[in-house]
Amino acid sequence: MTPRACVLPKDLTANRYVSSFCLVAIIVTASRLAAAGTNPEYHWSQSYYYCIYAATIYFVIAALMSVNFFGARRGHYKHDVSLSTTLRLLMLHSIIFLVIILLGALVFARIEGWSYLDSVYWADVTLLTIGFGDITPTTTLGRALLFPYTISGVICLGLTITSIRRLVLDKGNQARNERVMRKIRDDYLRGMMNDGGKHSTSGFSHTLEP
Amino acid sequence: MFTKLREIRSRVMHRRRWTDFAISLCVWHIFLFGGGAIFTICERPYRDFSYFDGLYMTFVSLTTIGYGDFTPTSTSGRSFFVLWSLLAVPTVTILVANAQDTLVEVLRTITLFFGSVSLFPGEAGFKGEARGLLLKLGFKSRGHDSQVSQMARRNHIHQNQPREMPASRRRFQILLLEEITRIITDLHNQMPQHYPIDRWLWYIKILQGFDNITGTHDASQLRHEGSNPDEPAHMSETSRPSDTTRATYVRSQGCRWELSELSATSPLMGPKEEAEWILQKLLETLKNELADVCKYEEEGSVVQ
């Protein structure tokens, strides 16, 4: 049974907008306070930048949601939109992957004594199999825990990538057929007009009897 | 008309695949050069970091090599790196998927061509292979097209001789099962099968069902009218000359489609592959045949 993804109510959209504005307000206040003395010894922490990214993403999502909401109100979209399995899987896989990154980063930060956001950076680099090597686990416990963590993380990454690929291929098939139809009709009409009626028109029929 | 439809479809799909590949390649380059620029901006206040260094670091990360000689050390760099890498990895995935449809096919053809020249000689000889390679790369020549298609058609004719219609209902059902087996083997090949026109006509004929073929219903529903000069003259015996190529299939329930119809239910244009479509219709026909047999047995008539 696929769940119905109904159009989100206005409150959620409003929530998103409010949260994005709050984040922006925090950033502006912080920069105002610190702008007085641009001390070269201090720099913005990573959280500051993450705040900026989060605010941007929330704002974009809120905009898209409001477009969705007003579009559904006007009747542009169908009313019952069911999530296909591919889409559901993709959402779940990406959420699981992010949870693995964030929770694993927390654990390793406690073990190795890194700051949390440095640990997130390390987890990201490790799980995407990039592996810079600037931050590495040095304690025995950390290195031992690396094995199961990386295995599960890389498997989740693989699942996410497979879901993305399947989604892209599925959408590609649908779009392909619509475009093929249009292209063929246009080509055929153009060919007929160029030939000046050499081919009879009875092959070009839309009659469908159920 | 049949061949023209095939041609149009293959041309459209070819162009569409290359467009997709080009788009994802563009997006990949945006990630590469844009990411490099942003990393330069982030790192420059802290150390000597030129744009080329940023580009190098971005490239090494994007291809997941990850040397580690250049890493983002500033806070802005690190946070941007996490965000950017989570976006860039799916892009690389999609690029690889699109490349598999287009670039890999081209490279495979080129590899086979070189193999045929040096190690494994093919049937058509050097010139034939070269022309085949150019055809695949998109440089079509009119005169060669018909020659290749005629050769392909001759091969198909030798492989799949349309057989005689069976005399009894049971033999017809056995024939249906044989055709289903053949289609399933084709489906296992995993390459999209394009059947030539004579095989399509054979399938249309047997899809009508035993009653229609033996004439208990209106048998004149099957029409093949061929006018293209390159259609060989060995068409089925029910052909009648007329001005367009059209093959119609009518069952007693009245579902009807045309082979060269430009709509989604026609097997050439629909979302299903041709083999899948034929398989589905064959199975339906077999089911209807067996249902008829059951009906006869219940009514007490003799099964022929």
Coordinates of C-alpha atoms in Angstrom, one line a residue:
Chain A
M1 CA 0.0 0.0 0.0
T2 CA 1.7 3.2 -1.1
P3 CA 1.0 6.1 1.2
R4 CA -0.7 9.1 -0.2
A5 CA 1.5 12.2 -0.2
C6 CA -1.1 14.9 0.1
V7 CA -0.4 18.5 -0.3
L8 CA 1.2 19.8 2.9
P9 CA -0.9 22.2 4.9
K10 CA -0.2 25.9 5.1
D11 CA 1.2 25.6 8.7
L12 CA 4.2 23.6 7.6
T13 CA 5.0 26.0 4.9
A14 CA 4.7 28.9 7.3
N15 CA 6.9 26.9 9.7
R16 CA 9.6 26.5 7.2
Y17 CA 9.6 30.2 6.2
V18 CA 9.7 31.2 9.9
S19 CA 12.6 28.9 10.7
S20 CA 14.6 30.1 7.7
F21 CA 14.0 33.7 8.7
C22 CA 15.1 32.8 12.3
L23 CA 18.3 31.3 11.1
V24 CA 19.0 34.3 8.9
A25 CA 18.3 36.6 11.8
I26 CA 20.8 34.7 14.0
I27 CA 23.5 35.0 11.3
V28 CA 22.8 38.7 10.8
T29 CA 22.9 39.4 14.5
A30 CA 26.1 37.5 14.9
S31 CA 27.8 39.3 12.1
R32 CA 26.6 42.6 13.4
L33 CA 28.1 41.9 16.8
A34 CA 31.4 40.8 15.4
A35 CA 31.7 43.3 12.6
A36 CA 32.7 45.9 15.1
G37 CA 36.2 44.6 15.4
T38 CA 37.4 42.4 12.6
N39 CA 40.0 40.7 14.6
P40 CA 42.3 38.6 12.4
E41 CA 42.8 36.0 15.2
Y42 CA 39.1 35.0 15.2
H43 CA 37.2 33.4 12.4
W44 CA 33.7 32.1 12.1
S45 CA 33.1 28.6 13.4
Q46 CA 31.8 25.9 11.2
S47 CA 28.4 26.1 12.8
Y48 CA 28.1 29.6 11.4
Y49 CA 28.5 28.4 7.9
Y50 CA 26.2 25.4 8.4
C51 CA 23.7 27.8 9.7
I52 CA 23.9 29.7 6.4
Y53 CA 23.5 26.6 4.4
A54 CA 20.6 25.4 6.4
A55 CA 18.8 28.8 6.1
T56 CA 19.3 28.8 2.4
I57 CA 18.0 25.2 2.0
Y58 CA 15.0 25.8 4.3
F59 CA 14.2 28.9 2.3
V60 CA 14.3 27.1 -1.0
I61 CA 12.2 24.3 0.4
A62 CA 9.7 26.7 1.8
A63 CA 9.4 28.4 -1.5
L64 CA 8.9 25.1 -3.3
M65 CA 6.3 24.1 -0.8
S66 CA 4.3 27.2 -1.2
V67 CA 4.4 26.8 -5.0
N68 CA 3.1 23.3 -4.5
F69 CA 0.4 24.5 -2.1
F70 CA -0.9 27.3 -4.3
G71 CA -0.6 25.2 -7.4
A72 CA -2.7 22.5 -5.8
R73 CA -5.2 25.1 -4.7
R74 CA -5.6 26.3 -8.2
G75 CA -6.0 22.8 -9.4
H76 CA -2.8 22.4 -11.5
Y77 CA -1.8 19.2 -9.8
K78 CA -3.6 16.0 -9.3
H79 CA -5.1 15.6 -5.9
D80 CA -3.9 12.1 -4.9
V81 CA -0.3 11.8 -5.6
S82 CA 1.0 8.4 -4.5
L83 CA 4.7 8.0 -3.8
S84 CA 6.2 5.4 -6.1
T85 CA 8.3 2.8 -4.4
T86 CA 11.5 4.2 -6.0
L87 CA 10.9 7.6 -4.6
R88 CA 10.1 6.2 -1.2
L89 CA 13.2 4.1 -1.2
L90 CA 15.4 7.0 -2.3
M91 CA 14.1 9.2 0.6
L92 CA 14.6 6.5 3.2
H93 CA 18.0 5.6 1.9
S94 CA 19.3 9.1 1.9
I95 CA 17.9 9.7 5.4
I96 CA 19.5 6.6 6.7
F97 CA 22.8 7.6 5.2
L98 CA 22.7 11.0 6.8
V99 CA 21.8 9.5 10.2
I100 CA 24.7 7.2 9.9
I101 CA 27.1 10.1 9.2
L102 CA 25.8 12.2 12.0
L103 CA 25.5 9.6 14.7
G104 CA 28.8 8.0 13.8
A105 CA 30.4 11.4 13.9
L106 CA 29.1 12.0 17.4
V107 CA 30.5 8.6 18.6
F108 CA 33.9 9.2 17.0
A109 CA 34.0 12.8 18.3
R110 CA 33.6 11.5 21.9
I111 CA 36.1 8.7 21.4
E112 CA 38.8 10.6 19.6
G113 CA 38.3 14.0 21.2
W114 CA 37.6 15.9 18.0
S115 CA 35.0 18.7 17.7
Y116 CA 31.7 17.5 16.5
L117 CA 31.8 19.3 13.2
D118 CA 35.4 18.2 12.5
S119 CA 34.1 14.7 13.1
V120 CA 31.2 15.2 10.7
Y121 CA 33.8 16.3 8.1
W122 CA 35.8 13.2 8.8
A123 CA 32.8 10.9 8.5
D124 CA 31.8 12.5 5.2
V125 CA 35.3 12.1 3.8
T126 CA 35.5 8.5 4.9
L127 CA 32.1 7.3 3.9
L128 CA 32.3 8.8 0.4
T129 CA 35.5 6.8 0.2
I130 CA 37.5 9.9 -0.6
G131 CA 39.8 9.4 2.4
F132 CA 42.0 12.5 2.6
G133 CA 43.9 11.4 5.7
D134 CA 44.2 14.8 7.4
I135 CA 42.0 13.6 10.2
T136 CA 42.4 9.9 11.1
P137 CA 41.3 7.8 14.1
T138 CA 44.3 7.4 16.4
T139 CA 43.0 5.5 19.4
T140 CA 42.7 1.8 19.3
L141 CA 39.0 1.9 20.0
G142 CA 38.4 4.4 17.3
R143 CA 40.3 2.3 14.7
A144 CA 38.5 -0.9 15.8
L145 CA 35.1 0.8 15.5
L146 CA 36.1 2.0 12.1
F147 CA 35.5 -1.4 10.5
P148 CA 31.8 -1.9 11.2
Y149 CA 31.1 1.8 10.8
T150 CA 32.6 2.1 7.4
I151 CA 31.1 -1.1 6.1
S152 CA 27.6 -0.1 7.1
G153 CA 28.1 3.4 5.8
V154 CA 29.5 2.4 2.4
I155 CA 26.7 -0.1 2.0
C156 CA 24.1 2.7 2.7
L157 CA 25.9 4.9 0.3
G158 CA 25.7 2.2 -2.4
L159 CA 22.0 1.8 -1.7
T160 CA 21.4 5.5 -2.0
I161 CA 23.3 5.7 -5.3
T162 CA 21.4 2.7 -6.7
S163 CA 18.1 4.4 -5.8
I164 CA 19.1 7.6 -7.5
R165 CA 20.1 5.7 -10.6
R166 CA 16.8 3.7 -10.7
L167 CA 14.8 6.9 -10.2
V168 CA 16.7 8.7 -13.0
L169 CA 16.2 5.7 -15.4
D170 CA 12.5 5.4 -14.5
K171 CA 11.8 9.0 -15.2
G172 CA 13.9 8.8 -18.3
N173 CA 11.7 6.1 -19.7
Q174 CA 8.5 8.1 -19.2
A175 CA 9.9 11.3 -20.6
R176 CA 11.4 9.3 -23.4
N177 CA 8.1 7.9 -24.6
E178 CA 6.3 11.3 -24.5
R179 CA 9.1 12.9 -26.4
V180 CA 9.3 10.0 -28.9
M181 CA 5.6 10.4 -29.6
R182 CA 5.8 14.1 -30.2
K183 CA 8.9 13.8 -32.3
I184 CA 7.4 11.1 -34.5
R185 CA 4.2 13.0 -35.1
D186 CA 6.1 16.1 -36.0
D187 CA 8.5 14.3 -38.3
Y188 CA 5.7 12.4 -40.0
L189 CA 3.7 15.5 -40.6
R190 CA 6.8 17.3 -41.9
G191 CA 7.6 14.4 -44.2
M192 CA 4.0 14.3 -45.5
M193 CA 4.0 18.0 -46.2
N194 CA 7.4 17.8 -48.0
D195 CA 6.3 14.8 -50.1
G196 CA 3.2 16.6 -51.1
G197 CA 0.8 13.8 -50.3
K198 CA 2.8 10.9 -51.9
H199 CA 2.0 8.8 -48.9
S200 CA -1.6 8.3 -48.1
T201 CA -2.9 9.5 -44.7
S202 CA -4.6 6.3 -43.7
G203 CA -1.6 5.0 -41.9
F204 CA -1.7 7.9 -39.5
S205 CA -4.7 7.0 -37.5
H206 CA -5.5 7.6 -33.9
T207 CA -8.5 5.3 -33.8
L208 CA -8.5 3.2 -30.7
E209 CA -11.3 1.0 -29.9
P210 CA -11.1 -0.4 -26.4
Chain B
M1 CA 6.3 3.0 -43.1
F2 CA 7.4 0.3 -40.7
T3 CA 11.1 0.9 -41.3
K4 CA 10.6 4.6 -41.3
L5 CA 9.0 4.4 -37.8
R6 CA 11.9 2.3 -36.6
E7 CA 14.4 4.8 -38.0
I8 CA 12.6 7.7 -36.4
R9 CA 12.4 6.1 -33.1
S10 CA 16.1 5.0 -33.0
R11 CA 17.1 8.5 -34.1
V12 CA 15.1 10.2 -31.4
M13 CA 16.4 7.8 -28.7
H14 CA 19.9 8.3 -29.9
R15 CA 19.6 12.0 -29.7
R16 CA 17.9 11.9 -26.3
R17 CA 20.6 9.8 -24.8
W18 CA 23.4 12.0 -26.0
T19 CA 21.5 15.1 -24.7
D20 CA 21.2 13.5 -21.3
F21 CA 24.9 12.7 -21.3
A22 CA 25.8 16.2 -22.4
I23 CA 23.7 17.7 -19.6
S24 CA 25.1 15.6 -16.9
L25 CA 28.6 16.3 -18.2
C26 CA 27.9 20.0 -18.0
V27 CA 26.6 19.7 -14.4
W28 CA 29.7 17.8 -13.5
H29 CA 31.9 20.5 -14.9
I30 CA 30.0 23.1 -13.0
F31 CA 30.6 21.2 -9.8
L32 CA 34.3 20.9 -10.6
F33 CA 35.0 24.5 -11.6
G34 CA 32.5 26.2 -9.3
G35 CA 33.6 24.1 -6.3
G36 CA 37.2 24.9 -7.1
A37 CA 36.5 28.6 -7.1
I38 CA 34.6 28.5 -3.8
F39 CA 37.3 26.5 -2.1
T40 CA 39.8 29.0 -3.3
I41 CA 37.8 31.8 -1.8
C42 CA 37.5 29.9 1.5
E43 CA 41.1 28.9 1.8
R44 CA 42.8 32.0 0.5
P45 CA 42.8 34.1 3.8
Y46 CA 44.7 31.3 5.6
R47 CA 47.3 30.1 3.3
D48 CA 48.8 30.4 -0.2
F49 CA 46.1 28.8 -2.3
S50 CA 45.8 29.5 -6.0
Y51 CA 42.7 28.7 -8.1
F52 CA 44.7 25.8 -9.6
D53 CA 45.2 24.3 -6.2
G54 CA 41.5 24.5 -5.5
L55 CA 40.7 22.9 -8.9
Y56 CA 43.2 20.2 -8.2
M57 CA 41.7 19.5 -4.8
T58 CA 38.2 19.5 -6.1
F59 CA 39.1 17.1 -8.9
V60 CA 40.8 14.7 -6.6
S61 CA 37.8 14.7 -4.2
L62 CA 35.3 14.4 -7.0
T63 CA 36.8 11.3 -8.4
T64 CA 37.1 10.0 -4.8
I65 CA 40.8 9.5 -5.1
G66 CA 41.5 11.7 -2.2
Y67 CA 45.3 12.1 -2.0
G68 CA 45.3 14.4 1.0
D69 CA 48.1 16.7 -0.1
F70 CA 45.6 19.5 -0.3
T71 CA 42.7 19.4 2.1
P72 CA 40.2 22.1 3.2
T73 CA 41.4 23.3 6.6
S74 CA 39.4 26.5 7.1
T75 CA 36.1 26.2 8.8
S76 CA 34.2 27.6 5.8
G77 CA 36.0 25.2 3.6
R78 CA 35.2 22.2 5.7
S79 CA 31.5 22.9 6.0
F80 CA 31.2 23.7 2.4
F81 CA 33.1 20.5 1.6
V82 CA 30.5 18.4 3.4
L83 CA 27.6 20.0 1.6
W84 CA 29.3 20.0 -1.7
S85 CA 30.4 16.4 -1.6
L86 CA 27.0 15.2 -0.7
L87 CA 25.6 16.9 -3.8
A88 CA 28.4 16.0 -6.1
V89 CA 28.5 12.2 -5.6
P90 CA 25.0 11.6 -7.0
T91 CA 25.9 13.8 -9.9
V92 CA 28.8 11.6 -10.7
T93 CA 26.5 8.6 -10.4
I94 CA 24.0 10.0 -12.8
L95 CA 26.9 10.9 -15.2
V96 CA 28.2 7.4 -15.1
A97 CA 24.7 6.0 -15.7
N98 CA 24.2 8.3 -18.7
A99 CA 27.7 7.6 -20.0
Q100 CA 26.9 3.9 -20.0
D101 CA 24.2 4.4 -22.5
T102 CA 26.2 6.5 -24.9
L103 CA 29.9 6.7 -24.5
V104 CA 30.4 3.1 -23.5
E105 CA 28.5 1.9 -26.5
V106 CA 30.7 4.0 -28.8
L107 CA 33.8 2.8 -27.2
R108 CA 32.6 -0.8 -27.4
T109 CA 32.0 -0.5 -31.1
I110 CA 35.4 1.0 -31.6
T111 CA 37.0 -1.7 -29.5
L112 CA 35.3 -4.4 -31.5
F113 CA 36.3 -2.7 -34.7
F114 CA 39.9 -2.7 -33.7
G115 CA 39.6 -6.3 -32.6
S116 CA 38.1 -7.3 -35.9
V117 CA 40.9 -5.6 -37.8
S118 CA 43.6 -7.2 -35.8
L119 CA 42.6 -10.3 -33.9
F120 CA 39.1 -11.5 -34.7
P121 CA 38.0 -10.9 -38.3
G122 CA 34.3 -10.4 -38.8
E123 CA 32.1 -11.5 -41.6
A124 CA 31.8 -8.3 -43.6
G125 CA 35.5 -7.7 -44.0
F126 CA 37.4 -4.5 -43.2
K127 CA 35.3 -2.2 -45.3
G128 CA 32.1 -3.5 -43.9
E129 CA 33.3 -3.2 -40.4
A130 CA 34.5 0.4 -41.0
R131 CA 31.2 1.4 -42.5
G132 CA 29.4 -0.2 -39.6
L133 CA 31.5 1.7 -37.2
L134 CA 30.8 5.0 -39.0
L135 CA 27.1 4.2 -39.1
K136 CA 27.1 3.7 -35.3
L137 CA 29.0 7.0 -34.8
G138 CA 26.2 8.7 -36.6
F139 CA 27.6 9.4 -40.1
K140 CA 24.9 7.7 -42.1
S141 CA 25.1 7.1 -45.8
R142 CA 21.9 6.5 -47.8
G143 CA 23.1 3.9 -50.1
H144 CA 24.6 1.8 -47.4
D145 CA 21.6 1.8 -45.3
S146 CA 19.4 -0.3 -47.5
Q147 CA 22.2 -2.7 -48.1
V148 CA 22.7 -3.4 -44.4
S149 CA 19.0 -3.7 -43.7
Q150 CA 18.7 -6.1 -46.6
M151 CA 21.5 -8.2 -45.3
A152 CA 20.0 -8.2 -41.9
R153 CA 16.6 -9.1 -43.3
R154 CA 18.1 -12.0 -45.2
N155 CA 19.6 -13.3 -42.0
H156 CA 16.3 -13.0 -40.2
I157 CA 14.5 -14.8 -43.0
H158 CA 16.9 -17.8 -42.8
Q159 CA 16.5 -18.0 -39.0
N160 CA 12.8 -17.6 -38.6
Q161 CA 10.8 -19.2 -41.4
P162 CA 7.1 -18.5 -41.0
R163 CA 5.5 -21.8 -40.7
E164 CA 2.3 -23.3 -41.9
M165 CA -0.8 -22.8 -39.9
P166 CA -1.7 -25.8 -37.8
A167 CA -4.8 -27.8 -38.7
S168 CA -6.2 -28.6 -35.3
R169 CA -6.8 -26.5 -32.2
R170 CA -4.4 -28.5 -30.1
R171 CA -1.6 -28.1 -32.6
F172 CA -2.3 -24.4 -32.6
Q173 CA -2.0 -24.2 -28.8
I174 CA 1.3 -26.1 -29.1
L175 CA 2.4 -23.6 -31.7
L176 CA 1.6 -20.8 -29.3
L177 CA 3.6 -22.3 -26.6
E178 CA 6.6 -22.7 -28.9
E179 CA 6.4 -19.1 -29.9
I180 CA 6.2 -18.1 -26.3
T181 CA 9.3 -20.1 -25.5
R182 CA 11.1 -18.4 -28.4
I183 CA 10.1 -14.9 -27.1
I184 CA 11.2 -15.7 -23.6
T185 CA 14.7 -16.8 -24.9
D186 CA 14.8 -13.5 -26.7
L187 CA 13.9 -11.6 -23.6
H188 CA 16.7 -13.3 -21.7
N189 CA 19.2 -11.7 -24.1
Q190 CA 18.5 -8.4 -22.4
M191 CA 19.1 -6.5 -25.6
P192 CA 15.9 -4.8 -26.9
Q193 CA 14.8 -7.0 -29.8
H194 CA 13.6 -5.4 -33.0
Y195 CA 11.7 -7.9 -35.0
P196 CA 11.5 -7.5 -38.8
I197 CA 8.2 -7.0 -40.5
D198 CA 7.6 -10.6 -41.6
R199 CA 7.9 -11.9 -38.1
W200 CA 5.5 -9.2 -36.9
L201 CA 3.0 -10.3 -39.5
W202 CA 3.4 -13.9 -38.4
Y203 CA 2.6 -12.9 -34.9
I204 CA -0.3 -10.8 -35.9
K205 CA -1.7 -13.8 -37.8
I206 CA -1.5 -16.2 -34.9
L207 CA -2.6 -13.7 -32.4
Q208 CA -6.0 -13.7 -34.0
G209 CA -6.9 -16.9 -32.5
F210 CA -7.8 -20.2 -34.0
D211 CA -11.4 -19.3 -34.8
N212 CA -10.4 -16.3 -36.8
I213 CA -7.8 -18.1 -38.8
T214 CA -9.9 -21.0 -39.8
G215 CA -12.5 -18.7 -41.0
T216 CA -15.3 -19.3 -38.5
H217 CA -15.2 -15.5 -38.0
D218 CA -14.7 -12.8 -40.5
A219 CA -11.2 -13.7 -41.7
S220 CA -10.8 -10.7 -43.9
Q221 CA -9.8 -8.6 -41.0
L222 CA -6.2 -9.3 -41.5
R223 CA -4.8 -7.0 -44.1
H224 CA -1.3 -6.3 -45.1
E225 CA -0.9 -3.7 -47.6
G226 CA 2.6 -3.0 -48.7
S227 CA 3.8 -0.3 -51.0
N228 CA 7.4 0.3 -50.0
P229 CA 9.7 -0.8 -52.7
D230 CA 12.2 -2.3 -50.3
E231 CA 9.8 -4.7 -48.8
P232 CA 10.6 -8.1 -50.2
A233 CA 7.9 -10.0 -52.1
H234 CA 7.8 -13.1 -49.9
M235 CA 5.1 -11.6 -47.7
S236 CA 2.3 -13.8 -46.3
E237 CA -0.3 -15.1 -48.7
T238 CA -3.0 -12.8 -47.3
S239 CA -1.3 -9.7 -48.6
R240 CA -3.2 -7.4 -50.8
P241 CA -1.7 -4.4 -52.6
S242 CA -2.9 -1.0 -51.5
D243 CA -1.5 2.4 -50.9
T244 CA -0.2 2.2 -47.3
T245 CA 1.5 -0.3 -45.1
R246 CA -0.8 -1.2 -42.3
A247 CA -1.3 -4.4 -40.4
T248 CA -4.4 -4.7 -38.3
Y249 CA -5.2 -7.2 -35.6
V250 CA -8.8 -7.7 -34.5
R251 CA -10.0 -10.1 -31.9
S252 CA -13.6 -11.1 -31.4
Q253 CA -13.8 -8.9 -28.4
G254 CA -13.1 -5.9 -30.6
C255 CA -9.8 -4.7 -29.3
R256 CA -7.9 -3.3 -32.2
W257 CA -4.7 -1.6 -32.9
E258 CA -2.6 -0.9 -35.9
L259 CA 1.1 -1.8 -36.2
S260 CA 2.1 1.6 -37.6
E261 CA -0.2 3.6 -35.4
L262 CA 1.5 6.7 -33.9
S263 CA -0.1 6.2 -30.5
A264 CA 0.9 4.6 -27.3
T265 CA -0.9 1.3 -27.7
S266 CA 0.9 0.5 -30.8
P267 CA 3.7 -1.9 -29.9
L268 CA 6.4 0.0 -31.8
M269 CA 5.8 3.3 -29.9
G270 CA 4.6 2.1 -26.5
P271 CA 6.6 1.9 -23.3
K272 CA 7.0 -1.8 -23.5
E273 CA 9.7 -3.5 -25.5
E274 CA 8.5 -5.3 -28.5
A275 CA 9.2 -8.8 -27.1
E276 CA 7.4 -8.1 -23.9
W277 CA 4.4 -6.8 -25.8
I278 CA 4.3 -9.9 -28.1
L279 CA 4.7 -12.2 -25.1
Q280 CA 1.8 -10.6 -23.3
K281 CA -0.4 -10.9 -26.3
L282 CA 0.6 -14.5 -27.0
L283 CA -0.2 -15.4 -23.4
E284 CA -3.6 -13.7 -23.7
T285 CA -4.3 -15.6 -26.9
L286 CA -3.3 -18.9 -25.3
K287 CA -5.6 -18.2 -22.3
N288 CA -8.5 -17.4 -24.6
E289 CA -7.9 -20.5 -26.6
L290 CA -7.9 -22.7 -23.5
A291 CA -11.0 -20.9 -22.3
D292 CA -12.7 -21.7 -25.6
V293 CA -11.7 -25.3 -25.1
C294 CA -13.2 -25.4 -21.7
K295 CA -16.4 -23.9 -23.1
Y296 CA -16.6 -26.5 -25.8
E297 CA -16.0 -29.3 -23.3
E298 CA -18.7 -28.0 -21.0
E299 CA -21.2 -27.8 -23.8
G300 CA -20.3 -31.3 -24.8
S301 CA -18.9 -30.6 -28.3
V302 CA -16.0 -32.6 -29.6
V303 CA -12.7 -30.9 -29.2
Q304 CA -10.9 -30.9 -32.6

